[in-house]
Structure formats: C-alpha cells, structure tokens
PDB file of C-alpha atoms in Angstrom:
ATOM      1  CA  MET G   1      -0.032   0.011  -0.104  1.00 52.00           C
ATOM      2  CA  PRO G   2       1.593   3.362  -1.038  1.00 71.00           C
ATOM      3  CA  LEU G   3       2.931   5.405   1.797  1.00 70.00           C
ATOM      4  CA  ILE G   4       1.032   8.577   0.695  1.00 74.00           C
ATOM      5  CA  PHE G   5      -2.296   6.593   0.956  1.00 71.00           C
ATOM      6  CA  ILE G   6      -1.415   5.522   4.501  1.00 76.00           C
ATOM      7  CA  LEU G   7      -0.475   8.978   5.569  1.00 75.00           C
ATOM      8  CA  THR G   8      -3.644  10.444   4.122  1.00 76.00           C
ATOM      9  CA  LEU G   9      -5.816   7.887   6.003  1.00 81.00           C
ATOM     10  CA  ALA G  10      -3.868   8.691   9.217  1.00 83.00           C
ATOM     11  CA  LEU G  11      -4.376  12.432   8.696  1.00 83.00           C
ATOM     12  CA  GLN G  12      -8.163  11.943   7.989  1.00 84.00           C
ATOM     13  CA  ALA G  13      -8.559   9.793  11.178  1.00 87.00           C
ATOM     14  CA  ALA G  14      -6.630  12.377  13.333  1.00 86.00           C
ATOM     15  CA  LEU G  15      -8.655  15.276  11.991  1.00 86.00           C
ATOM     16  CA  ILE G  16     -11.916  13.334  12.562  1.00 87.00           C
ATOM     17  CA  VAL G  17     -10.904  12.613  16.099  1.00 86.00           C
ATOM     18  CA  HIS G  18     -10.101  16.404  16.625  1.00 83.00           C
ATOM     19  CA  VAL G  19     -13.612  17.292  15.261  1.00 82.00           C
ATOM     20  CA  ILE G  20     -15.196  15.125  17.788  1.00 83.00           C
ATOM     21  CA  ARG G  21     -13.114  15.871  20.783  1.00 79.00           C
ATOM     22  CA  THR G  22     -13.221  19.683  20.332  1.00 76.00           C
ATOM     23  CA  GLY G  23     -16.961  19.689  19.603  1.00 74.00           C
ATOM     24  CA  ARG G  24     -16.723  21.194  16.100  1.00 76.00           C
ATOM     25  CA  ASN G  25     -19.572  20.984  13.635  1.00 76.00           C
ATOM     26  CA  ASN G  26     -20.139  17.435  12.570  1.00 77.00           C
ATOM     27  CA  LEU G  27     -20.342  18.433   8.909  1.00 81.00           C
ATOM     28  CA  TRP G  28     -16.520  18.606   8.978  1.00 83.00           C
ATOM     29  CA  ILE G  29     -16.457  14.810   9.497  1.00 86.00           C
ATOM     30  CA  TRP G  30     -18.378  14.339   6.204  1.00 83.00           C
ATOM     31  CA  ALA G  31     -16.110  16.995   4.544  1.00 83.00           C
ATOM     32  CA  ILE G  32     -12.972  15.271   5.728  1.00 85.00           C
ATOM     33  CA  ALA G  33     -14.071  11.635   4.932  1.00 84.00           C
ATOM     34  CA  LEU G  34     -15.580  12.409   1.441  1.00 82.00           C
ATOM     35  CA  LEU G  35     -13.032  15.000   0.277  1.00 81.00           C
ATOM     36  CA  PRO G  36      -9.797  13.724   1.796  1.00 79.00           C
ATOM     37  CA  ALA G  37      -7.519  16.436   0.346  1.00 80.00           C
ATOM     38  CA  ALA G  38      -9.881  19.400   0.123  1.00 81.00           C
ATOM     39  CA  GLY G  39     -11.762  18.603   3.305  1.00 79.00           C
ATOM     40  CA  SER G  40      -8.655  18.137   5.451  1.00 83.00           C
ATOM     41  CA  LEU G  41      -6.996  21.212   4.116  1.00 82.00           C
ATOM     42  CA  ALA G  42     -10.136  23.362   4.643  1.00 81.00           C
ATOM     43  CA  TYR G  43     -10.405  22.047   8.283  1.00 78.00           C
ATOM     44  CA  ILE G  44      -6.776  22.766   8.995  1.00 79.00           C
ATOM     45  CA  GLY G  45      -7.037  26.253   7.555  1.00 74.00           C
ATOM     46  CA  VAL G  46     -10.359  27.096   9.153  1.00 74.00           C
ATOM     47  CA  GLU G  47     -10.324  25.551  12.436  1.00 73.00           C
ATOM     48  CA  ILE G  48      -6.725  24.723  13.559  1.00 72.00           C
ATOM     49  CA  LEU G  49      -4.471  27.322  12.061  1.00 68.00           C
ATOM     50  CA  PRO G  50      -6.505  30.275  13.425  1.00 65.00           C
ATOM     51  CA  GLU G  51      -6.216  28.742  16.969  1.00 62.00           C
ATOM     52  CA  ILE G  52      -2.415  28.591  16.493  1.00 62.00           C
ATOM     53  CA  PHE G  53      -1.843  31.976  14.854  1.00 56.00           C
ATOM     54  CA  GLY G  54      -5.099  33.979  15.529  1.00 53.00           C
ATOM     55  CA  GLY G  55      -5.439  37.347  13.657  1.00 49.00           C
ATOM     56  CA  ARG G  56      -8.094  39.179  11.932  1.00 49.00           C
ATOM     57  CA  THR G  57      -7.505  37.690   8.472  1.00 49.00           C
ATOM     58  CA  ALA G  58      -7.698  34.111   9.893  1.00 50.00           C
ATOM     59  CA  ARG G  59     -10.969  34.878  11.606  1.00 51.00           C
ATOM     60  CA  ARG G  60     -12.375  36.271   8.363  1.00 55.00           C
ATOM     61  CA  THR G  61     -11.285  33.193   6.504  1.00 53.00           C
ATOM     62  CA  LYS G  62     -12.904  30.963   8.982  1.00 51.00           C
ATOM     63  CA  ALA G  63     -16.146  32.848   8.944  1.00 51.00           C
ATOM     64  CA  SER G  64     -16.203  32.806   5.050  1.00 54.00           C
ATOM     65  CA  VAL G  65     -15.632  29.002   4.880  1.00 53.00           C
ATOM     66  CA  GLN G  66     -18.090  28.289   7.630  1.00 53.00           C
ATOM     67  CA  ARG G  67     -20.744  30.237   5.814  1.00 54.00           C
ATOM     68  CA  ILE G  68     -20.120  27.973   2.760  1.00 53.00           C
ATOM     69  CA  ILE G  69     -20.063  24.622   4.762  1.00 51.00           C
ATOM     70  CA  ASP G  70     -22.992  25.551   7.037  1.00 52.00           C
ATOM     71  CA  PRO G  71     -24.906  28.482   5.610  1.00 55.00           C
ATOM     72  CA  ASP G  72     -27.591  28.339   8.155  1.00 59.00           C
ATOM     73  CA  ARG G  73     -25.248  28.424  11.211  1.00 59.00           C
ATOM     74  CA  ASP G  74     -25.547  32.276  11.937  1.00 59.00           C
ATOM     75  CA  LEU G  75     -29.434  31.997  11.426  1.00 59.00           C
ATOM     76  CA  ARG G  76     -29.633  29.114  14.020  1.00 58.00           C
ATOM     77  CA  GLN G  77     -27.358  30.881  16.516  1.00 63.00           C
ATOM     78  CA  ALA G  78     -29.426  34.074  16.214  1.00 55.00           C
ATOM     79  CA  ALA G  79     -32.722  32.158  16.625  1.00 59.00           C
ATOM     80  CA  ALA G  80     -31.245  30.215  19.740  1.00 62.00           C
ATOM     81  CA  ALA G  81     -30.160  33.554  21.200  1.00 55.00           C
ATOM     82  CA  VAL G  82     -33.687  34.927  20.930  1.00 55.00           C
ATOM     83  CA  GLN G  83     -35.140  31.857  22.599  1.00 56.00           C
ATOM     84  CA  PHE G  84     -32.533  32.038  25.332  1.00 53.00           C
ATOM     85  CA  SER G  85     -32.458  35.697  26.109  1.00 53.00           C
ATOM     86  CA  GLY G  86     -35.292  37.288  24.191  1.00 57.00           C
ATOM     87  CA  ASN G  87     -33.485  40.643  24.457  1.00 69.00           C
ATOM     88  CA  VAL G  88     -33.672  43.429  21.832  1.00 73.00           C
ATOM     89  CA  ASP G  89     -30.020  42.919  20.564  1.00 77.00           C
ATOM     90  CA  ALA G  90     -30.718  39.302  19.925  1.00 79.00           C
ATOM     91  CA  ARG G  91     -33.854  40.050  18.065  1.00 79.00           C
ATOM     92  CA  ARG G  92     -32.191  42.623  16.017  1.00 82.00           C
ATOM     93  CA  ARG G  93     -29.517  40.087  14.910  1.00 84.00           C
ATOM     94  CA  LEU G  94     -32.065  37.502  14.058  1.00 83.00           C
ATOM     95  CA  ALA G  95     -34.107  39.946  12.064  1.00 86.00           C
ATOM     96  CA  GLU G  96     -30.935  41.122  10.192  1.00 87.00           C
ATOM     97  CA  GLU G  97     -30.179  37.453   9.278  1.00 85.00           C
ATOM     98  CA  LEU G  98     -33.673  36.938   8.007  1.00 88.00           C
ATOM     99  CA  TYR G  99     -33.608  40.218   5.962  1.00 91.00           C
ATOM    100  CA  GLU G 100     -30.331  39.238   4.404  1.00 88.00           C
ATOM    101  CA  ARG G 101     -31.880  36.073   3.131  1.00 85.00           C
ATOM    102  CA  GLY G 102     -34.736  37.852   1.700  1.00 91.00           C
ATOM    103  CA  GLN G 103     -37.196  36.658   4.382  1.00 91.00           C
ATOM    104  CA  TYR G 104     -38.706  40.148   4.736  1.00 95.00           C
ATOM    105  CA  ALA G 105     -42.083  39.255   6.342  1.00 95.00           C
ATOM    106  CA  GLU G 106     -40.286  36.994   8.853  1.00 91.00           C
ATOM    107  CA  ALA G 107     -37.819  39.798   9.636  1.00 93.00           C
ATOM    108  CA  ALA G 108     -40.765  42.254  10.079  1.00 96.00           C
ATOM    109  CA  ALA G 109     -42.386  39.867  12.631  1.00 92.00           C
ATOM    110  CA  VAL G 110     -39.255  39.495  14.602  1.00 90.00           C
ATOM    111  CA  TYR G 111     -38.781  43.219  14.791  1.00 93.00           C
ATOM    112  CA  GLN G 112     -42.425  43.665  15.743  1.00 92.00           C
ATOM    113  CA  GLY G 113     -42.138  41.087  18.572  1.00 87.00           C
ATOM    114  CA  GLY G 114     -39.390  43.289  20.215  1.00 87.00           C
ATOM    115  CA  LEU G 115     -41.629  46.425  20.274  1.00 91.00           C
ATOM    116  CA  THR G 116     -42.929  45.887  23.782  1.00 87.00           C
ATOM    117  CA  GLY G 117     -42.449  47.355  27.257  1.00 87.00           C
ATOM    118  CA  ILE G 118     -39.784  49.856  27.466  1.00 89.00           C
ATOM    119  CA  PHE G 119     -38.757  49.098  23.877  1.00 89.00           C
ATOM    120  CA  GLU G 120     -42.232  49.904  22.466  1.00 92.00           C
ATOM    121  CA  HIS G 121     -40.817  52.735  20.465  1.00 94.00           C
ATOM    122  CA  ASP G 122     -37.141  51.660  20.181  1.00 94.00           C
ATOM    123  CA  PRO G 123     -35.844  53.516  17.135  1.00 94.00           C
ATOM    124  CA  VAL G 124     -33.515  50.758  15.901  1.00 93.00           C
ATOM    125  CA  LEU G 125     -36.190  48.264  15.950  1.00 94.00           C
ATOM    126  CA  LEU G 126     -38.694  50.559  14.259  1.00 96.00           C
ATOM    127  CA  LEU G 127     -36.218  51.445  11.590  1.00 96.00           C
ATOM    128  CA  GLY G 128     -35.451  47.760  10.872  1.00 96.00           C
ATOM    129  CA  LEU G 129     -39.311  47.032  10.971  1.00 97.00           C
ATOM    130  CA  ALA G 130     -39.871  49.853   8.337  1.00 97.00           C
ATOM    131  CA  GLY G 131     -37.043  48.490   6.096  1.00 97.00           C
ATOM    132  CA  ALA G 132     -38.501  44.992   6.096  1.00 97.00           C
ATOM    133  CA  GLN G 133     -42.037  46.305   5.411  1.00 98.00           C
ATOM    134  CA  PHE G 134     -40.656  48.528   2.482  1.00 98.00           C
ATOM    135  CA  ALA G 135     -38.796  45.517   1.056  1.00 97.00           C
ATOM    136  CA  SER G 136     -42.094  43.469   1.403  1.00 96.00           C
ATOM    137  CA  GLY G 137     -43.894  46.081  -0.687  1.00 96.00           C
ATOM    138  CA  GLU G 138     -45.934  47.215   2.467  1.00 97.00           C
ATOM    139  CA  PHE G 139     -45.355  50.944   1.962  1.00 98.00           C
ATOM    140  CA  GLY G 140     -48.204  52.089   4.080  1.00 97.00           C
ATOM    141  CA  PRO G 141     -47.082  50.116   7.162  1.00 97.00           C
ATOM    142  CA  ALA G 142     -43.398  51.116   6.427  1.00 98.00           C
ATOM    143  CA  ARG G 143     -44.430  54.778   6.344  1.00 98.00           C
ATOM    144  CA  ALA G 144     -46.428  54.378   9.692  1.00 98.00           C
ATOM    145  CA  SER G 145     -43.403  52.794  11.230  1.00 98.00           C
ATOM    146  CA  LEU G 146     -41.184  55.640  10.271  1.00 98.00           C
ATOM    147  CA  GLU G 147     -43.592  58.209  11.383  1.00 97.00           C
ATOM    148  CA  ARG G 148     -43.944  56.422  14.666  1.00 97.00           C
ATOM    149  CA  LEU G 149     -40.174  56.393  14.932  1.00 97.00           C
ATOM    150  CA  MET G 150     -39.953  60.214  14.334  1.00 96.00           C
ATOM    151  CA  LEU G 151     -42.770  60.944  16.712  1.00 97.00           C
ATOM    152  CA  HIS G 152     -41.358  59.124  19.665  1.00 97.00           C
ATOM    153  CA  ASN G 153     -37.629  59.604  18.965  1.00 96.00           C
ATOM    154  CA  PRO G 154     -37.182  63.123  17.700  1.00 94.00           C
ATOM    155  CA  GLU G 155     -33.393  63.136  18.703  1.00 94.00           C
ATOM    156  CA  PHE G 156     -32.733  59.992  16.641  1.00 94.00           C
ATOM    157  CA  LYS G 157     -30.689  60.656  13.479  1.00 92.00           C
ATOM    158  CA  SER G 158     -30.312  58.127  10.646  1.00 94.00           C
ATOM    159  CA  ALA G 159     -29.255  58.951   6.999  1.00 94.00           C
ATOM    160  CA  ASP G 160     -30.555  55.500   5.946  1.00 95.00           C
ATOM    161  CA  GLY G 161     -33.832  56.164   7.767  1.00 96.00           C
ATOM    162  CA  HIS G 162     -34.297  59.559   6.216  1.00 96.00           C
ATOM    163  CA  LEU G 163     -33.656  58.145   2.663  1.00 97.00           C
ATOM    164  CA  LEU G 164     -35.997  55.275   3.406  1.00 97.00           C
ATOM    165  CA  TYR G 165     -38.757  57.708   4.389  1.00 98.00           C
ATOM    166  CA  ALA G 166     -38.267  59.598   1.048  1.00 98.00           C
ATOM    167  CA  ARG G 167     -38.450  56.376  -0.841  1.00 98.00           C
ATOM    168  CA  THR G 168     -41.610  55.322   0.976  1.00 98.00           C
ATOM    169  CA  LEU G 169     -43.335  58.550   0.076  1.00 98.00           C
ATOM    170  CA  GLU G 170     -42.344  58.176  -3.418  1.00 98.00           C
ATOM    171  CA  ALA G 171     -43.557  54.559  -3.562  1.00 97.00           C
ATOM    172  CA  GLN G 172     -46.994  55.878  -2.272  1.00 97.00           C
ATOM    173  CA  GLU G 173     -46.909  58.500  -5.032  1.00 97.00           C
ATOM    174  CA  ALA G 174     -46.686  61.274  -2.482  1.00 97.00           C
ATOM    175  CA  LEU G 175     -44.229  62.976  -4.934  1.00 97.00           C
ATOM    176  CA  GLU G 176     -44.138  66.500  -3.464  1.00 97.00           C
ATOM    177  CA  GLU G 177     -43.503  65.316   0.014  1.00 97.00           C
ATOM    178  CA  ALA G 178     -40.972  62.773  -1.382  1.00 98.00           C
ATOM    179  CA  GLU G 179     -39.150  65.594  -3.256  1.00 97.00           C
ATOM    180  CA  ARG G 180     -38.882  67.580  -0.006  1.00 97.00           C
ATOM    181  CA  GLU G 181     -37.457  64.601   1.803  1.00 97.00           C
ATOM    182  CA  TYR G 182     -34.845  63.823  -0.909  1.00 97.00           C
ATOM    183  CA  ALA G 183     -33.806  67.431  -0.784  1.00 97.00           C
ATOM    184  CA  ALA G 184     -33.225  67.162   2.909  1.00 95.00           C
ATOM    185  CA  ALA G 185     -31.634  63.675   2.802  1.00 95.00           C
ATOM    186  CA  ALA G 186     -29.334  63.898  -0.254  1.00 95.00           C
ATOM    187  CA  PRO G 187     -26.705  66.598   0.968  1.00 92.00           C
ATOM    188  CA  GLY G 188     -25.790  64.575   4.126  1.00 90.00           C
ATOM    189  CA  TYR G 189     -26.144  61.171   2.867  1.00 93.00           C
ATOM    190  CA  PRO G 190     -22.714  59.200   2.919  1.00 90.00           C
ATOM    191  CA  GLY G 191     -22.853  57.956  -0.536  1.00 92.00           C
ATOM    192  CA  ALA G 192     -24.286  58.649  -4.050  1.00 96.00           C
ATOM    193  CA  GLU G 193     -27.588  56.757  -3.667  1.00 96.00           C
ATOM    194  CA  ALA G 194     -29.613  59.598  -2.174  1.00 97.00           C
ATOM    195  CA  ARG G 195     -28.497  62.206  -4.819  1.00 97.00           C
ATOM    196  CA  VAL G 196     -29.159  59.783  -7.777  1.00 97.00           C
ATOM    197  CA  ARG G 197     -32.630  58.863  -6.279  1.00 97.00           C
ATOM    198  CA  TYR G 198     -33.446  62.545  -5.828  1.00 97.00           C
ATOM    199  CA  ALA G 199     -32.396  63.356  -9.342  1.00 97.00           C
ATOM    200  CA  LEU G 200     -34.519  60.527 -10.766  1.00 96.00           C
ATOM    201  CA  LEU G 201     -37.489  61.915  -8.882  1.00 97.00           C
ATOM    202  CA  LEU G 202     -36.874  65.429 -10.227  1.00 96.00           C
ATOM    203  CA  LYS G 203     -36.711  63.881 -13.749  1.00 95.00           C
ATOM    204  CA  ARG G 204     -39.975  62.169 -13.069  1.00 94.00           C
ATOM    205  CA  ARG G 205     -41.624  65.483 -12.055  1.00 95.00           C
ATOM    206  CA  GLY G 206     -40.248  67.207 -15.270  1.00 93.00           C
ATOM    207  CA  LYS G 207     -37.482  69.150 -13.416  1.00 94.00           C
ATOM    208  CA  LEU G 208     -34.834  68.127 -15.819  1.00 94.00           C
ATOM    209  CA  ASP G 209     -32.420  71.105 -15.379  1.00 93.00           C
ATOM    210  CA  GLU G 210     -32.244  70.606 -11.624  1.00 95.00           C
ATOM    211  CA  ALA G 211     -31.902  66.896 -12.024  1.00 96.00           C
ATOM    212  CA  ARG G 212     -29.122  67.270 -14.423  1.00 95.00           C
ATOM    213  CA  ARG G 213     -27.265  69.720 -12.231  1.00 95.00           C
ATOM    214  CA  ILE G 214     -27.331  67.148  -9.292  1.00 96.00           C
ATOM    215  CA  LEU G 215     -26.120  64.350 -11.425  1.00 96.00           C
ATOM    216  CA  LYS G 216     -23.317  66.353 -13.029  1.00 95.00           C
ATOM    217  CA  ASP G 217     -22.089  67.668  -9.778  1.00 95.00           C
ATOM    218  CA  LEU G 218     -21.974  64.063  -8.506  1.00 95.00           C
ATOM    219  CA  VAL G 219     -20.019  62.701 -11.408  1.00 95.00           C
ATOM    220  CA  ASP G 220     -17.657  65.660 -11.605  1.00 94.00           C
ATOM    221  CA  GLY G 221     -17.029  65.375  -7.874  1.00 93.00           C
ATOM    222  CA  ALA G 222     -16.388  61.560  -8.098  1.00 92.00           C
ATOM    223  CA  ARG G 223     -13.478  62.169 -10.465  1.00 91.00           C
ATOM    224  CA  MET G 224     -11.596  63.948  -7.562  1.00 90.00           C
ATOM    225  CA  ALA G 225     -12.783  61.511  -4.855  1.00 89.00           C
ATOM    226  CA  PRO G 226     -10.479  58.672  -3.460  1.00 89.00           C
ATOM    227  CA  ALA G 227     -10.549  55.341  -5.412  1.00 89.00           C
ATOM    228  CA  HIS G 228     -12.227  53.523  -2.458  1.00 89.00           C
ATOM    229  CA  TYR G 229     -15.130  55.906  -2.703  1.00 89.00           C
ATOM    230  CA  ARG G 230     -15.499  55.399  -6.498  1.00 91.00           C
ATOM    231  CA  LYS G 231     -15.343  51.619  -6.024  1.00 91.00           C
ATOM    232  CA  ALA G 232     -17.809  51.618  -3.172  1.00 91.00           C
ATOM    233  CA  GLN G 233     -20.311  53.882  -5.035  1.00 94.00           C
ATOM    234  CA  ALA G 234     -19.675  52.375  -8.537  1.00 94.00           C
ATOM    235  CA  GLU G 235     -23.204  51.193  -8.928  1.00 95.00           C
ATOM    236  CA  TRP G 236     -24.787  54.621  -8.278  1.00 96.00           C
ATOM    237  CA  LEU G 237     -22.021  56.543 -10.239  1.00 96.00           C
ATOM    238  CA  ASP G 238     -22.637  54.443 -13.236  1.00 96.00           C
ATOM    239  CA  ARG G 239     -26.395  54.987 -12.977  1.00 95.00           C
ATOM    240  CA  ALA G 240     -25.721  58.671 -12.762  1.00 95.00           C
ATOM    241  CA  ARG G 241     -23.524  58.693 -15.856  1.00 95.00           C
ATOM    242  CA  ARG G 242     -26.269  56.648 -17.743  1.00 94.00           C
ATOM    243  CA  GLU G 243     -29.042  59.006 -16.862  1.00 93.00           C
ATOM    244  CA  LEU G 244     -27.215  62.282 -17.556  1.00 92.00           C
ATOM    245  CA  PRO G 245     -27.696  62.205 -21.389  1.00 87.00           C
ATOM    246  CA  ASN G 246     -31.527  61.907 -20.652  1.00 79.00           C
ATOM    247  CA  MET G 247     -31.621  65.106 -18.672  1.00 77.00           C
ATOM    248  CA  PHE G 248     -31.471  67.456 -21.436  1.00 69.00           C
ATOM    249  CA  ARG G 249     -34.632  69.313 -22.550  1.00 57.00           C
ATOM    250  CA  ILE G 250     -35.882  68.827 -26.121  1.00 49.00           C
ATOM    251  CA  ASN G 251     -37.388  72.102 -27.381  1.00 43.00           C
TER     252      ASN G 251
END
C-alpha cells in the first residue's frame, strides 16, 4: 500500500478525532471523509491554524468558509439567542439575518415582537421594521413605522432612515412630499444613492435642469474622490452617468 495513501488515512482519522473531541460541527467529519484532500486542508485552515496564529485575516477566512459549509449556522445561532434571552439585541441580529436572506415578512415579525415594554418605540427596531416592510412592498405600514419612530424619537438621526422615508413617500406617489425629503436627505447622505434617487424623482416630475445639475455635480465630484469611494459607489455613479444624457430638454 503506497505510503502517501497510509498518511492520508492517518491524517483523516486524526482530524476526525479532533472534530469530535473539540465539539466542532459534525459536517466537518463528512467533508474530511468524502473529500480527503480538500476537506482536510479546509479544516486545518479554518479550525486549526486560526487557533495557533489567530489574527483578523484568519478569523475572516474561518467565517467565510463556515458560511459555505454551514450557511444556516448564523441563523440558527441568532434564533437560539432569541429563545434563550429574548433581548432586543438578539432580536435585531435574528431579524437582520432573515432580511439578508430575503425573508422580509419573517424579519418584520421578529422586529415587531421586540416592540414591547420599554422598547415599544425603540428607534433601531422601528427602523428595521420599516425596512423589512418596505422590502415586502408594504409601503403604508413602512411609512407608519417611520412616522412612529420620528414621533417618539425626535433626537434619533439616521441617514438611511431619512432616505427610506423619502423612498416610501415616492412609492406611495406622494411625490411632492418625497421631493422635500430627498432634498433634505441627499446633501448629508454618505454615498451617491440619495442624490441619484433625488435626481430621478426630479426627472419624473419634469424638473430636468435641476436633475441634470445634481447628477453632473455628483459625477464631476467623483473624479476627484478617493479610489475607495469610487469603488464603493460604482453602482450609483454608473447609474448617474447613464442618466445624464437623458436630462437635456428637447425644445
């Protein structure tokens, strides 16, 4: 029997024993047994080396591989935390996991469940609830959640919340109100999205000159912005460049 085969079997056996003794996810046993080379290397890289060397990069690598091997792990942990403690932070994490998976109605239900007692008007939960409702197409409830947030938390500031309110008004065809909200949100929003959305609403309302000015200022300013900004905002900057030619009046 070739030596390499014997060594591979020995390594697999040792790693499987390590999985069992250290209480790792049992999916690793299948990965190591069915994929001798890839599974063993993945286990060493994800579970063993980070213990030895630590470091942020190792932790990120471990988290990424764990998501591939066990994509529901974070969701299970978040759900267990809610059952165990039921506190607001646990509910928020579970709702965020559901939202990221596109389970908007379920996320809204989790947010809603936390709005009791002293947290009845919690701004973070209300903002999350409004976002989940908006993503579900429930624009009326989303608007109501945001207005409840503003009524009971006048000191709470959120650029994302401000933009979401403008989008909700637009989705309800309250265009004049939406325009005012976009005008207020766009200057302080930390990215290009608010200004592009504002310009698109102005275009929709026939205010082409103003829309063109906003997009042109955005595109011109991006040329002098740091590379990381242009990369992060590439989607919205590209949208602005595509829209600019449509912002000229035809007499």
